[in-house]
Amino acid sequence: MKTNFKFGEVIRFNETVKYNSSKVEFLPVFETSHGGVSLVALKAGQKLDTHTAPFEVMVNVCEGEIEFTMLDQSKRMKAGEFLLMGANVPHSVVANIDSKLMLVKIKDTPHNENI
């Protein structure tokens, strides 16, 4: 597993990933070959254009409010809300106000992968 954080150390989420007025900020918490967790900070109006990810994803809104669009359906999400999304689903994000997200990514693997 790859991480820059120490196990057992309490980390303050809101102080860890900072807003950047020129780009969306991504901060990996940890990564493995089967997925990982990332923190994302978007200033109001910033967006992630339509893309896909090879993972099942849990999108957690920790601060702010976003418009999350997947399969051409837009959902307004506020702090304290999350949604699940399957792998390879086209999606996009727009921050309505300054927002911070936690993304949990899991790659589903066949049971015989290690055989």
mmCIF file of C-alpha atoms in Angstrom, residues 27-96:
data_model
loop_
_atom_site.group_PDB
_atom_site.id
_atom_site.type_symbol
_atom_site.label_atom_id
_atom_site.label_comp_id
_atom_site.label_asym_id
_atom_site.label_seq_id
_atom_site.Cartn_x
_atom_site.Cartn_y
_atom_site.Cartn_z
ATOM 1 C CA LEU A 27 -4.779 14.283 -2.467
ATOM 2 C CA PRO A 28 -4.363 10.491 -2.332
ATOM 3 C CA VAL A 29 -4.753 9.147 1.214
ATOM 4 C CA PHE A 30 -3.718 5.633 0.201
ATOM 5 C CA GLU A 31 -3.582 3.541 -2.944
ATOM 6 C CA THR A 32 -3.365 -0.169 -3.666
ATOM 7 C CA SER A 33 -3.740 -2.211 -6.849
ATOM 8 C CA HIS A 34 -7.384 -2.752 -5.795
ATOM 9 C CA GLY A 35 -8.356 0.881 -5.151
ATOM 10 C CA GLY A 36 -7.793 3.632 -2.652
ATOM 11 C CA VAL A 37 -9.080 6.764 -0.981
ATOM 12 C CA SER A 38 -8.589 10.318 -2.239
ATOM 13 C CA LEU A 39 -9.554 13.741 -0.912
ATOM 14 C CA VAL A 40 -10.732 16.356 -3.414
ATOM 15 C CA ALA A 41 -11.192 20.126 -3.016
ATOM 16 C CA LEU A 42 -13.147 22.174 -5.571
ATOM 17 C CA LYS A 43 -13.675 25.923 -5.435
ATOM 18 C CA ALA A 44 -17.145 27.163 -6.404
ATOM 19 C CA GLY A 45 -17.596 26.728 -10.161
ATOM 20 C CA GLN A 46 -14.722 24.296 -10.633
ATOM 21 C CA LYS A 47 -15.585 21.056 -12.373
ATOM 22 C CA LEU A 48 -14.414 17.648 -13.425
ATOM 23 C CA ASP A 49 -15.505 17.057 -17.003
ATOM 24 C CA THR A 50 -17.217 13.797 -17.958
ATOM 25 C CA HIS A 51 -14.899 10.846 -17.428
ATOM 26 C CA THR A 52 -14.951 7.216 -16.245
ATOM 27 C CA ALA A 53 -13.043 5.295 -13.573
ATOM 28 C CA PRO A 54 -12.207 1.570 -13.566
ATOM 29 C CA PHE A 55 -13.406 1.303 -9.944
ATOM 30 C CA GLU A 56 -16.640 1.079 -7.983
ATOM 31 C CA VAL A 57 -16.741 4.496 -6.304
ATOM 32 C CA MET A 58 -18.267 5.944 -3.160
ATOM 33 C CA VAL A 59 -18.517 9.746 -3.417
ATOM 34 C CA ASN A 60 -18.773 11.402 0.018
ATOM 35 C CA VAL A 61 -19.508 15.126 0.219
ATOM 36 C CA CYS A 62 -17.758 16.286 3.391
ATOM 37 C CA GLU A 63 -18.144 20.036 2.895
ATOM 38 C CA GLY A 64 -20.141 22.216 0.512
ATOM 39 C CA GLU A 65 -22.505 21.258 -2.314
ATOM 40 C CA ILE A 66 -21.941 19.705 -5.747
ATOM 41 C CA GLU A 67 -23.866 18.691 -8.848
ATOM 42 C CA PHE A 68 -22.925 15.090 -9.603
ATOM 43 C CA THR A 69 -24.022 13.859 -13.014
ATOM 44 C CA MET A 70 -23.906 10.213 -14.042
ATOM 45 C CA LEU A 71 -25.702 8.544 -16.908
ATOM 46 C CA ASP A 72 -27.124 11.985 -17.828
ATOM 47 C CA GLN A 73 -28.901 12.300 -14.452
ATOM 48 C CA SER A 74 -27.868 15.228 -12.256
ATOM 49 C CA LYS A 75 -27.997 14.953 -8.466
ATOM 50 C CA ARG A 76 -27.445 17.831 -6.063
ATOM 51 C CA MET A 77 -25.385 16.549 -3.140
ATOM 52 C CA LYS A 78 -24.673 18.367 0.120
ATOM 53 C CA ALA A 79 -22.291 17.837 3.028
ATOM 54 C CA GLY A 80 -23.073 14.614 4.862
ATOM 55 C CA GLU A 81 -24.421 12.818 1.767
ATOM 56 C CA PHE A 82 -22.849 10.074 -0.346
ATOM 57 C CA LEU A 83 -23.637 7.964 -3.371
ATOM 58 C CA LEU A 84 -22.328 4.771 -4.914
ATOM 59 C CA MET A 85 -21.360 4.444 -8.559
ATOM 60 C CA GLY A 86 -20.321 1.430 -10.606
ATOM 61 C CA ALA A 87 -17.080 1.059 -12.507
ATOM 62 C CA ASN A 88 -16.739 2.677 -15.946
ATOM 63 C CA VAL A 89 -19.844 4.861 -15.566
ATOM 64 C CA PRO A 90 -19.510 8.257 -17.280
ATOM 65 C CA HIS A 91 -19.815 11.028 -14.701
ATOM 66 C CA SER A 92 -18.958 14.673 -14.022
ATOM 67 C CA VAL A 93 -18.843 17.022 -11.026
ATOM 68 C CA VAL A 94 -19.448 20.760 -10.620
ATOM 69 C CA ALA A 95 -18.981 22.562 -7.296
ATOM 70 C CA ASN A 96 -21.959 24.835 -6.533
#
